[in-house]
PDB file of C-alpha atoms in Angstrom:
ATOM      1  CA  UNK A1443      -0.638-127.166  54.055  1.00  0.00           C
ATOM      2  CA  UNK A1444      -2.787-129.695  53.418  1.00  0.00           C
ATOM      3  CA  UNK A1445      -5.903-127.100  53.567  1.00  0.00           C
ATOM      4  CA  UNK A1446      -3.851-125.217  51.041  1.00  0.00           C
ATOM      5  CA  UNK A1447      -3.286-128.321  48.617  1.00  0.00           C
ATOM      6  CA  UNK A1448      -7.045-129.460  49.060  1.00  0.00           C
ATOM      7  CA  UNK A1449      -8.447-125.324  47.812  1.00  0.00           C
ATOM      8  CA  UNK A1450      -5.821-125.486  44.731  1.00  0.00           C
ATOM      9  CA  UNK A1451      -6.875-129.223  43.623  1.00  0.00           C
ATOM     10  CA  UNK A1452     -10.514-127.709  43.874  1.00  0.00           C
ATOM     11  CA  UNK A1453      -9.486-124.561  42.274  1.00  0.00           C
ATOM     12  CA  UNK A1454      -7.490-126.314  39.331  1.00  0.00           C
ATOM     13  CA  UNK A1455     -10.855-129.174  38.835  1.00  0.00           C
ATOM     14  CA  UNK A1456     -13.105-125.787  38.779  1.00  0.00           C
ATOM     15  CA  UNK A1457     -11.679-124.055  36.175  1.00  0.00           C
ATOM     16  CA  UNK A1458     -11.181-127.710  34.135  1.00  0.00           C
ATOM     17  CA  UNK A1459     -14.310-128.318  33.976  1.00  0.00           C
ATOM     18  CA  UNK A1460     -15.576-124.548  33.967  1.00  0.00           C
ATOM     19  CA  UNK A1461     -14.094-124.169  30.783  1.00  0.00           C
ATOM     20  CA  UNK A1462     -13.669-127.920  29.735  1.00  0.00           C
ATOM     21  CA  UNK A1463     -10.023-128.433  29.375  1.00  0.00           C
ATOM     22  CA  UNK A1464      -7.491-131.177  30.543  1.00  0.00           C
ATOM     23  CA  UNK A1465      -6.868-131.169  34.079  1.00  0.00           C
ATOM     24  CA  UNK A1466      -3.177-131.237  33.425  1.00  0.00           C
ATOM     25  CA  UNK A1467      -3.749-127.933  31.101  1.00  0.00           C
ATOM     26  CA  UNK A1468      -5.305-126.487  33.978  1.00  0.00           C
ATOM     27  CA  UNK A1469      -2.370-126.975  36.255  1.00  0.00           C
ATOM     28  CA  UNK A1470       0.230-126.396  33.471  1.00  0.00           C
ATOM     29  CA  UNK A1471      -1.479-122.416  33.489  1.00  0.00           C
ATOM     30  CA  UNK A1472      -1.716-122.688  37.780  1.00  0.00           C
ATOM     31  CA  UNK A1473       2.091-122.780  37.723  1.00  0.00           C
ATOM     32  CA  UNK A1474       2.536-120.540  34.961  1.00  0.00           C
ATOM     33  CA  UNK A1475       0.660-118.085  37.046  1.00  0.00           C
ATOM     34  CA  UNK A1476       2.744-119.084  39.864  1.00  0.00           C
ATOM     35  CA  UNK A1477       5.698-118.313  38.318  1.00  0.00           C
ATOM     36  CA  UNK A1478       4.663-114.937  36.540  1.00  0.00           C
ATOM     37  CA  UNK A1479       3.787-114.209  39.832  1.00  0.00           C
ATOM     38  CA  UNK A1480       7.172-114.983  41.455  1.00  0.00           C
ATOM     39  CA  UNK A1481       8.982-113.248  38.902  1.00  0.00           C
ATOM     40  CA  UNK A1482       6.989-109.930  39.293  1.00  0.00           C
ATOM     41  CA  UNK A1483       8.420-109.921  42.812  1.00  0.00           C
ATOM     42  CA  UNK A1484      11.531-111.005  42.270  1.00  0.00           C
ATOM     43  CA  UNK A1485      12.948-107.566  42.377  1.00  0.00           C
ATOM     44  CA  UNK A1486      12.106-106.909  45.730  1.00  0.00           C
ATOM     45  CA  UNK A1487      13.069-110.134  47.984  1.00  0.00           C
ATOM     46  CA  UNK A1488      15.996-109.941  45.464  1.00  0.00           C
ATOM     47  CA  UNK A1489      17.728-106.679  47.469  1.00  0.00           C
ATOM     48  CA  UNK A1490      20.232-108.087  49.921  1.00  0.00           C
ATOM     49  CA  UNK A1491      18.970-105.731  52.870  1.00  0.00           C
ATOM     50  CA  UNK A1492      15.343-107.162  52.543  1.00  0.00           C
ATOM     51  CA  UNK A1493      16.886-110.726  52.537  1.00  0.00           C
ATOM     52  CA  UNK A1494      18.546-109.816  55.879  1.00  0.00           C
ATOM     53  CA  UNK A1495      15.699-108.235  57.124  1.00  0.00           C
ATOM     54  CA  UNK A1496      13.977-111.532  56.737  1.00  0.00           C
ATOM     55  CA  UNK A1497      16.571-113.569  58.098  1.00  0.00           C
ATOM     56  CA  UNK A1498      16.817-110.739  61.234  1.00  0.00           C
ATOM     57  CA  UNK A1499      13.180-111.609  61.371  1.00  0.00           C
ATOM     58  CA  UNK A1500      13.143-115.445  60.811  1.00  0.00           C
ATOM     59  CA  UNK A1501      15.892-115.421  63.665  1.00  0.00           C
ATOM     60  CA  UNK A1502      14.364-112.977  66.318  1.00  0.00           C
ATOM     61  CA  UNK A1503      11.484-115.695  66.581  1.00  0.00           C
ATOM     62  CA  UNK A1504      13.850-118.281  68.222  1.00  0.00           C
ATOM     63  CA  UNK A1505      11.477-121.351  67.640  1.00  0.00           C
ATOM     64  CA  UNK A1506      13.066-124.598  67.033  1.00  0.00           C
ATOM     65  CA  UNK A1507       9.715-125.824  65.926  1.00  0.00           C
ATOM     66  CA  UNK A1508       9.962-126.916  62.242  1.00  0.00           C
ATOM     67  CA  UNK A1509       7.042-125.918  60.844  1.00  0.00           C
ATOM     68  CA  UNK A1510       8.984-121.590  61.348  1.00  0.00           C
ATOM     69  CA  UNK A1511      10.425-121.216  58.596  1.00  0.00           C
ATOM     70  CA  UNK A1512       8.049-122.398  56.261  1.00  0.00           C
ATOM     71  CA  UNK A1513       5.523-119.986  58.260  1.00  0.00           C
ATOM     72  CA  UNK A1514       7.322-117.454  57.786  1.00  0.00           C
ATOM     73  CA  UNK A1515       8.146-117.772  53.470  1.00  0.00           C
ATOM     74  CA  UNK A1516       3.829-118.070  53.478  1.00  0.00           C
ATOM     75  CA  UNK A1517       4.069-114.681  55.421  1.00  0.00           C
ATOM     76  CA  UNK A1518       6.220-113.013  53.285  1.00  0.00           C
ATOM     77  CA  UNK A1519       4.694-114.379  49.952  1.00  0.00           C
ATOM     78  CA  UNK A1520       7.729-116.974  48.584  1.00  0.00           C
ATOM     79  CA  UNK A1521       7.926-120.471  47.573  1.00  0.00           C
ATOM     80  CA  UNK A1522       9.334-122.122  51.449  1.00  0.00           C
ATOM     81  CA  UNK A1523      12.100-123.626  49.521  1.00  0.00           C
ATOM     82  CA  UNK A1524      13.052-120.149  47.564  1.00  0.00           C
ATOM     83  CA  UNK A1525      13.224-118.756  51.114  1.00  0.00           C
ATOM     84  CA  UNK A1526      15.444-121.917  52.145  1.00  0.00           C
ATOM     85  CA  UNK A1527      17.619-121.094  49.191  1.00  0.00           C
ATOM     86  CA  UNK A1528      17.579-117.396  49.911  1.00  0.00           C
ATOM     87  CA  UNK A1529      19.026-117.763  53.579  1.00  0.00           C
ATOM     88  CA  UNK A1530      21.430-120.315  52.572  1.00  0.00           C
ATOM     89  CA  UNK A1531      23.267-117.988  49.752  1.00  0.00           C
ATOM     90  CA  UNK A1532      23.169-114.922  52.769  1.00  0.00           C
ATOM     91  CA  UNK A1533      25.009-116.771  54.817  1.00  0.00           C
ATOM     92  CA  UNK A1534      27.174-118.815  52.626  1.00  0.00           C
ATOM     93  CA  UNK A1535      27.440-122.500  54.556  1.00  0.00           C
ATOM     94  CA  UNK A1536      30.121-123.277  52.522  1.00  0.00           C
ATOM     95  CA  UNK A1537      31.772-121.296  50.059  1.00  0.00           C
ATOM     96  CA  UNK A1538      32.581-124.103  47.355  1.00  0.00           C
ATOM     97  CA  UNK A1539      28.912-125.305  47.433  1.00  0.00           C
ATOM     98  CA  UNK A1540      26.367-123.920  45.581  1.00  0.00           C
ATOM     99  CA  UNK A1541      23.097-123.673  47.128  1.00  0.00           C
ATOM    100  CA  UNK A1542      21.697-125.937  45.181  1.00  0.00           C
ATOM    101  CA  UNK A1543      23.861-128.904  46.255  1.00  0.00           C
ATOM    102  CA  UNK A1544      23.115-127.462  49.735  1.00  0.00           C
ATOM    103  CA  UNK A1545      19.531-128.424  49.329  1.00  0.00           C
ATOM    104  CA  UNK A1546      19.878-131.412  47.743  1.00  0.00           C
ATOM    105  CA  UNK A1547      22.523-132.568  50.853  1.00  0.00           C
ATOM    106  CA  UNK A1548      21.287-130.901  53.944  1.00  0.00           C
ATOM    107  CA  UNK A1549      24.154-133.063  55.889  1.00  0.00           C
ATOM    108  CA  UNK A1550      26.330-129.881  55.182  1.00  0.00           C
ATOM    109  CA  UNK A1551      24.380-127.752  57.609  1.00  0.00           C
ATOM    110  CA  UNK A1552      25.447-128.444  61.027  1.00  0.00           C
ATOM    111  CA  UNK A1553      22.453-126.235  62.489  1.00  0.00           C
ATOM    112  CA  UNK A1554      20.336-128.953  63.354  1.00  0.00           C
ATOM    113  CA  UNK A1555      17.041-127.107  63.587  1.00  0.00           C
ATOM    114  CA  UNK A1556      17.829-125.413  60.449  1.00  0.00           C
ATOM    115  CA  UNK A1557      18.698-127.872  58.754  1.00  0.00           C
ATOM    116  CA  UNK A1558      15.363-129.439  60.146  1.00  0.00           C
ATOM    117  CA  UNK A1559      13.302-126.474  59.022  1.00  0.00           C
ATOM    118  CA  UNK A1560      14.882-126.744  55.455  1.00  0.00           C
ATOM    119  CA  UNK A1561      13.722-130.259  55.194  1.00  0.00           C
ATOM    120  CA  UNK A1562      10.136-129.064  56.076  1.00  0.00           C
ATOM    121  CA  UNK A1563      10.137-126.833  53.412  1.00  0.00           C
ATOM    122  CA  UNK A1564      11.317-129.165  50.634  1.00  0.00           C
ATOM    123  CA  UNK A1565       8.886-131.372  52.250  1.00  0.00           C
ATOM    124  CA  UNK A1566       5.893-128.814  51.963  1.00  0.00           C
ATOM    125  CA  UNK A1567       6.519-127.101  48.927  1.00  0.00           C
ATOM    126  CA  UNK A1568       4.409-127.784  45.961  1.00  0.00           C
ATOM    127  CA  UNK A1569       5.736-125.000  43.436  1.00  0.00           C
ATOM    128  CA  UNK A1570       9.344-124.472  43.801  1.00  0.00           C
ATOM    129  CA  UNK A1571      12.649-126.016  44.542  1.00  0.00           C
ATOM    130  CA  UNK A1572      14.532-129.480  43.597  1.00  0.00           C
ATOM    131  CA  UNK A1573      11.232-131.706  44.032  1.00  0.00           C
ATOM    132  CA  UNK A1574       9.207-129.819  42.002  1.00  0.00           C
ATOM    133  CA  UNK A1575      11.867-130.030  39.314  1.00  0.00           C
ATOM    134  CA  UNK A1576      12.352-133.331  39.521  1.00  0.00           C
ATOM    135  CA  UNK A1577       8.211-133.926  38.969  1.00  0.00           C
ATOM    136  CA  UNK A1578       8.374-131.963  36.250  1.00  0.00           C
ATOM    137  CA  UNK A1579      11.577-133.606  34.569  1.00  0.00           C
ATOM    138  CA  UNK A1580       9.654-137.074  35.158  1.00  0.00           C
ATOM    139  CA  UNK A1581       6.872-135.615  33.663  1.00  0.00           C
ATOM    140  CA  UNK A1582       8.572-134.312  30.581  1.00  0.00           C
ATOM    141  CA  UNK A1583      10.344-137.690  29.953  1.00  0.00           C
ATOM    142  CA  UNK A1584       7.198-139.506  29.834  1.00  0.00           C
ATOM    143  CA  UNK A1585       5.931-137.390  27.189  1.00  0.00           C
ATOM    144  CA  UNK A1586       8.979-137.676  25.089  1.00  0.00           C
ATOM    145  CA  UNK A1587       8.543-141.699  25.456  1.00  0.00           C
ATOM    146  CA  UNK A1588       5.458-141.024  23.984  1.00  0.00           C
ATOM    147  CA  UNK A1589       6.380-138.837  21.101  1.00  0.00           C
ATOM    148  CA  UNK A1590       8.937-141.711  20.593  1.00  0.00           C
ATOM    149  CA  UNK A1591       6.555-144.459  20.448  1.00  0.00           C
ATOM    150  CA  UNK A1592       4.138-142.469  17.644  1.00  0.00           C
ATOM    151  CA  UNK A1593       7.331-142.121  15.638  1.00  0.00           C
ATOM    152  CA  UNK A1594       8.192-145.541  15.852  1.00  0.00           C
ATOM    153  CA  UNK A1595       4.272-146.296  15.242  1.00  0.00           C
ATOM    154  CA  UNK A1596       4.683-144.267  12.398  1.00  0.00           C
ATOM    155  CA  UNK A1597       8.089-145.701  11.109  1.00  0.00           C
ATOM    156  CA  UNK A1598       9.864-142.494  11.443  1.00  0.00           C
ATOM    157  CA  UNK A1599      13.287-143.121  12.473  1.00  0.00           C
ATOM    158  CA  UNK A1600      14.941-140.388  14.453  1.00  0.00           C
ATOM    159  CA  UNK A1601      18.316-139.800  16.848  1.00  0.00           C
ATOM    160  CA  UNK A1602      17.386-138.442  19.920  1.00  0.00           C
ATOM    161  CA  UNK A1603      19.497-135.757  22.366  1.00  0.00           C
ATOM    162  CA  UNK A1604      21.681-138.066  23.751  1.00  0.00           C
ATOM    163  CA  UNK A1605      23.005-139.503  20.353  1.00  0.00           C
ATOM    164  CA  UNK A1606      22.976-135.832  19.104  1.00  0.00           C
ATOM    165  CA  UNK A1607      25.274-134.721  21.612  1.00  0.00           C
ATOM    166  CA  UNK A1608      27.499-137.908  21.706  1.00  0.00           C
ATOM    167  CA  UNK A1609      27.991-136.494  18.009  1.00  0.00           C
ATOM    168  CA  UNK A1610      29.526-133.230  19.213  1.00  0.00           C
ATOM    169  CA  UNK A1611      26.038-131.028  19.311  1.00  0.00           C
ATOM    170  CA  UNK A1612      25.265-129.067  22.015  1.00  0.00           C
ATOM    171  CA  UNK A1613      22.018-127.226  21.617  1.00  0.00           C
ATOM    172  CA  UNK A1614      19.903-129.983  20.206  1.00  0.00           C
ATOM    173  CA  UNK A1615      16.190-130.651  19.438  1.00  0.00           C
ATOM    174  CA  UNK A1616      14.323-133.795  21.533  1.00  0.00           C
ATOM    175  CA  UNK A1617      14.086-135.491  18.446  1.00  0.00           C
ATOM    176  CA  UNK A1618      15.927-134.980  14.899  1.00  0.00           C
ATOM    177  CA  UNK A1619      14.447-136.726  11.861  1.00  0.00           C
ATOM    178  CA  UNK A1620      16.866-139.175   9.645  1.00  0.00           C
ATOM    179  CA  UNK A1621      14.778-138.459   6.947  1.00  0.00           C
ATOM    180  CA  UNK A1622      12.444-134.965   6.907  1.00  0.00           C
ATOM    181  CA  UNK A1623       8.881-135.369   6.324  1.00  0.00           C
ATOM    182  CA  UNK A1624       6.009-132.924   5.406  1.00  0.00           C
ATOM    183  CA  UNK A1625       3.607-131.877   7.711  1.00  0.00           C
ATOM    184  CA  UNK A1626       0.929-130.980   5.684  1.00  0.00           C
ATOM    185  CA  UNK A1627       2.233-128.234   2.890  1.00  0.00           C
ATOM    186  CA  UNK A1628       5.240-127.762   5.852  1.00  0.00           C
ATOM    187  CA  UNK A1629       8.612-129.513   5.588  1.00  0.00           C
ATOM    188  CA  UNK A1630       9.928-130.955   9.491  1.00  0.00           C
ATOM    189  CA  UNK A1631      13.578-131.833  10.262  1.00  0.00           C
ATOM    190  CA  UNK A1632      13.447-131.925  14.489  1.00  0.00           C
ATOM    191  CA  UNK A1633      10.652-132.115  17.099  1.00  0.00           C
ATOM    192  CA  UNK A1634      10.817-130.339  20.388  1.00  0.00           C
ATOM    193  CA  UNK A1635       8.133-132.046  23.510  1.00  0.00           C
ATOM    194  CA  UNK A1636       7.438-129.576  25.910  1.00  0.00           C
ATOM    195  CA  UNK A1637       4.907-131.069  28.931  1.00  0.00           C
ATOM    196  CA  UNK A1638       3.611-128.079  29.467  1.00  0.00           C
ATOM    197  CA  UNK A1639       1.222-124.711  28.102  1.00  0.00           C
ATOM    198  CA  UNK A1640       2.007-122.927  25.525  1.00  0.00           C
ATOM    199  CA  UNK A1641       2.155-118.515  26.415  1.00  0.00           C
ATOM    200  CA  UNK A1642       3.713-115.953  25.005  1.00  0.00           C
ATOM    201  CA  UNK A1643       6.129-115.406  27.356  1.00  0.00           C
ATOM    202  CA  UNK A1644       6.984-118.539  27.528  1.00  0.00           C
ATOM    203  CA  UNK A1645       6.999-119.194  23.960  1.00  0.00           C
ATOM    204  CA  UNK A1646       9.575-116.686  23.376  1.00  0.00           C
ATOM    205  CA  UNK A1647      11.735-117.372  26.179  1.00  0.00           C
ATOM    206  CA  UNK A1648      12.260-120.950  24.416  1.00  0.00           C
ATOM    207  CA  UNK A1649      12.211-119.447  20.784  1.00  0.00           C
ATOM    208  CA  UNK A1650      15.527-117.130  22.051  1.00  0.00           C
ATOM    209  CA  UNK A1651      17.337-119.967  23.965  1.00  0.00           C
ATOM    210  CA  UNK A1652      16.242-123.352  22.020  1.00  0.00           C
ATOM    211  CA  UNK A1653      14.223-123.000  18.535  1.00  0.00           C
ATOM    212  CA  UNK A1654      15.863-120.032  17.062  1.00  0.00           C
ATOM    213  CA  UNK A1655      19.420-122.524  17.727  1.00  0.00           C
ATOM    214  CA  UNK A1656      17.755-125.553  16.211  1.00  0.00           C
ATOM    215  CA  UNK A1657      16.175-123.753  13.063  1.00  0.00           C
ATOM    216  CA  UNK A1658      19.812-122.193  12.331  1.00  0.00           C
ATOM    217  CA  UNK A1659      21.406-125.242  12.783  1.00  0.00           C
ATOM    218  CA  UNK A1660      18.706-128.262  11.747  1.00  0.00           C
ATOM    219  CA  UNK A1661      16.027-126.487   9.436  1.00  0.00           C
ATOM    220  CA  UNK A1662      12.558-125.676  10.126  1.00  0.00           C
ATOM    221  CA  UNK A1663      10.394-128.383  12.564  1.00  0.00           C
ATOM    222  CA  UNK A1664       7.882-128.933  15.282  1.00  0.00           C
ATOM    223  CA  UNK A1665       7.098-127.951  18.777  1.00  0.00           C
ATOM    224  CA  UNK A1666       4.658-129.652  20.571  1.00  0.00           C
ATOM    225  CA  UNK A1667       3.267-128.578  23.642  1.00  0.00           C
ATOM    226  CA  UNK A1668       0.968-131.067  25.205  1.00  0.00           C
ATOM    227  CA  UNK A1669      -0.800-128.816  27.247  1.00  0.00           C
ATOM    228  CA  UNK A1670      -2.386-126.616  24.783  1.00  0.00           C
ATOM    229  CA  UNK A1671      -1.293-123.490  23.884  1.00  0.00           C
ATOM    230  CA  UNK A1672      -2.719-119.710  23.447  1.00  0.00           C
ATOM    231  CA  UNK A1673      -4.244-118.990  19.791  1.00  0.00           C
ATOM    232  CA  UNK A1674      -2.006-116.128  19.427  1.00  0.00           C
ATOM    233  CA  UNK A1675       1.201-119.167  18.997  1.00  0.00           C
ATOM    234  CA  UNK A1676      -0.781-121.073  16.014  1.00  0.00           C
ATOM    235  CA  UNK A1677       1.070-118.502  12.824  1.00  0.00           C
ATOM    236  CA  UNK A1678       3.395-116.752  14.598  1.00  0.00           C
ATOM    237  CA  UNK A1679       6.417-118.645  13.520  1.00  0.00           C
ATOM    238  CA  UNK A1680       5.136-120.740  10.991  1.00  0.00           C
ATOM    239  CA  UNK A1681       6.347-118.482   7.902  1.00  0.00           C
ATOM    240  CA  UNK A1682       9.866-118.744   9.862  1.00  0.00           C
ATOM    241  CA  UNK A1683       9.412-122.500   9.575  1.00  0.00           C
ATOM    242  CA  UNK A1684       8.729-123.639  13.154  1.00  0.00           C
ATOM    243  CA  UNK A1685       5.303-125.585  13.466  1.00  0.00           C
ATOM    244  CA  UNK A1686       3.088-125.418  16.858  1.00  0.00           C
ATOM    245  CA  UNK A1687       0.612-128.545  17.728  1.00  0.00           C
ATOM    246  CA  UNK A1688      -0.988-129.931  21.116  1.00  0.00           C
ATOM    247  CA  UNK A1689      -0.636-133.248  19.332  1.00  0.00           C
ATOM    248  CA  UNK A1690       1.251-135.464  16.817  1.00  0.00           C
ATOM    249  CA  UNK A1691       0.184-134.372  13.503  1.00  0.00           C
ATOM    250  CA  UNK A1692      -1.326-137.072  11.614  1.00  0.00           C
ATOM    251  CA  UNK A1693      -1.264-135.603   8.143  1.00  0.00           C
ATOM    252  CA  UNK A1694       2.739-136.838   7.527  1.00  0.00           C
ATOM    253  CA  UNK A1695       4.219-137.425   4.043  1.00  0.00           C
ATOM    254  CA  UNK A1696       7.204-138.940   4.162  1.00  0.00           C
ATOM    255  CA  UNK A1697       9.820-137.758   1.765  1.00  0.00           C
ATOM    256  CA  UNK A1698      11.616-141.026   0.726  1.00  0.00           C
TER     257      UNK A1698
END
């Protein structure tokens, strides 16, 4: 592991300064490609009979030793946690537990050295499973404290999610604007912070589950990803009324 986590730290400060972006862009696209990656297989350690073919084979090598199970999700080619997950859905520890809760309270598996071996994984994982998200959800707040700071700076008042949804929204921006502003020759109502890069894929994943919602229902705004974000992003949407930036825009006109 820790060879592993040394050659990707190298890998990700190569390419950084190779082609002289932020270090977190660099790792934003590392997990990107991770998870492209993962969801190109998906399909095939998604067939129940290869699942219990793995847990035939995970079994058959009777070692209590921790370290097995994680061995054997590097052999196959998964995340150790998504193989965690995996064998705890085949074999269903509890019915009326998801296996999500499973992970996050491993006191519900009485197999000791399983339960053991889980740990290890969540332990040794450094691109999937309840850890990672929780990084990333830390990482994704601090970046909205920021956005929320410039705003203040920039005496901008706004309502953020939580008062949004106190007032009966559910699908709602980071940030909605009391008053709009002009962003350039480009009317904002809402700002979305996304801590991460900017793809296509990605990119239109959120436009169908989050922008398209908050253009309908708030008017055009702002997404920001931090990160950076692929050229092809800069006009795609901006005719529809939904801005892209790396950054706070500077050039604001207020409308009052």
């Amino acid at each position: 592991k820790q060879w592993y986590q040394r050659r990707v730290r190298a890998c990700i400060k190569e390419v950084s300064e190779k082609f002289e972006c932020p270090h977190n862009t660099a790792l934003a696209i590392f997990m990107q490609i991770v998870q492209k990656k993962l969801r190109k297989a998906s399909y095939v350690h998604s067939d129940q009979r290869v699942q219990s073919d793995y847990w035939k084979q995970f079994r058959s090598q009777g070692s209590s030793a921790k370290e097995t199970l994680h061995n054997l999700a590097k052999e196959i080619g998964l995340p150790p946690v998504m193989l965690a997950k995996m064998f705890i859905e085949l074999n269903q520890f509890d019915k009326n537990l998801t296996s999500t809760y499973v992970l996050r309270n491993l006191d519900v598996i009485q197999d000791k050295i399983f339960r053991d071996q889980v740990q290890f994984c969540l332990d040794n994982d450094d691109q999937f499973g309840p850890n990672i998200d929780l990084i990333k959800k830390s990482i994704g707040e601090e970046y909205e404290l920021v956005l929320k700071d410039k705003l203040t700076f920039m005496n901008m008042p706004f309502k953020d999610e939580n008062i949004l949804r106190e007032q009966g929204y559910d699908k709602t921006p980071d940030l909605l604007l009391t008053v709009p502003v002009a962003v350039g020759d480009d009317i904002i109502n809402w700002i979305e912070s996304k801590a991460s890069f900017g793809d296509e894929y990605t990119h239109k994943q959120y436009l169908r589950e989050q922008y398209w919602s908050y253009w309908n229902r708030f008017g055009p705004g702002l997404v920001i990803y931090w990160f950076g974000f692929v050229d092809e992003l800069a006009g795609q949407t901006l005719d529809k009324g939904i801005i892209i930036r790396d950054h706070m825009p500077t050039n604001i006109t207020t409308l009052l």
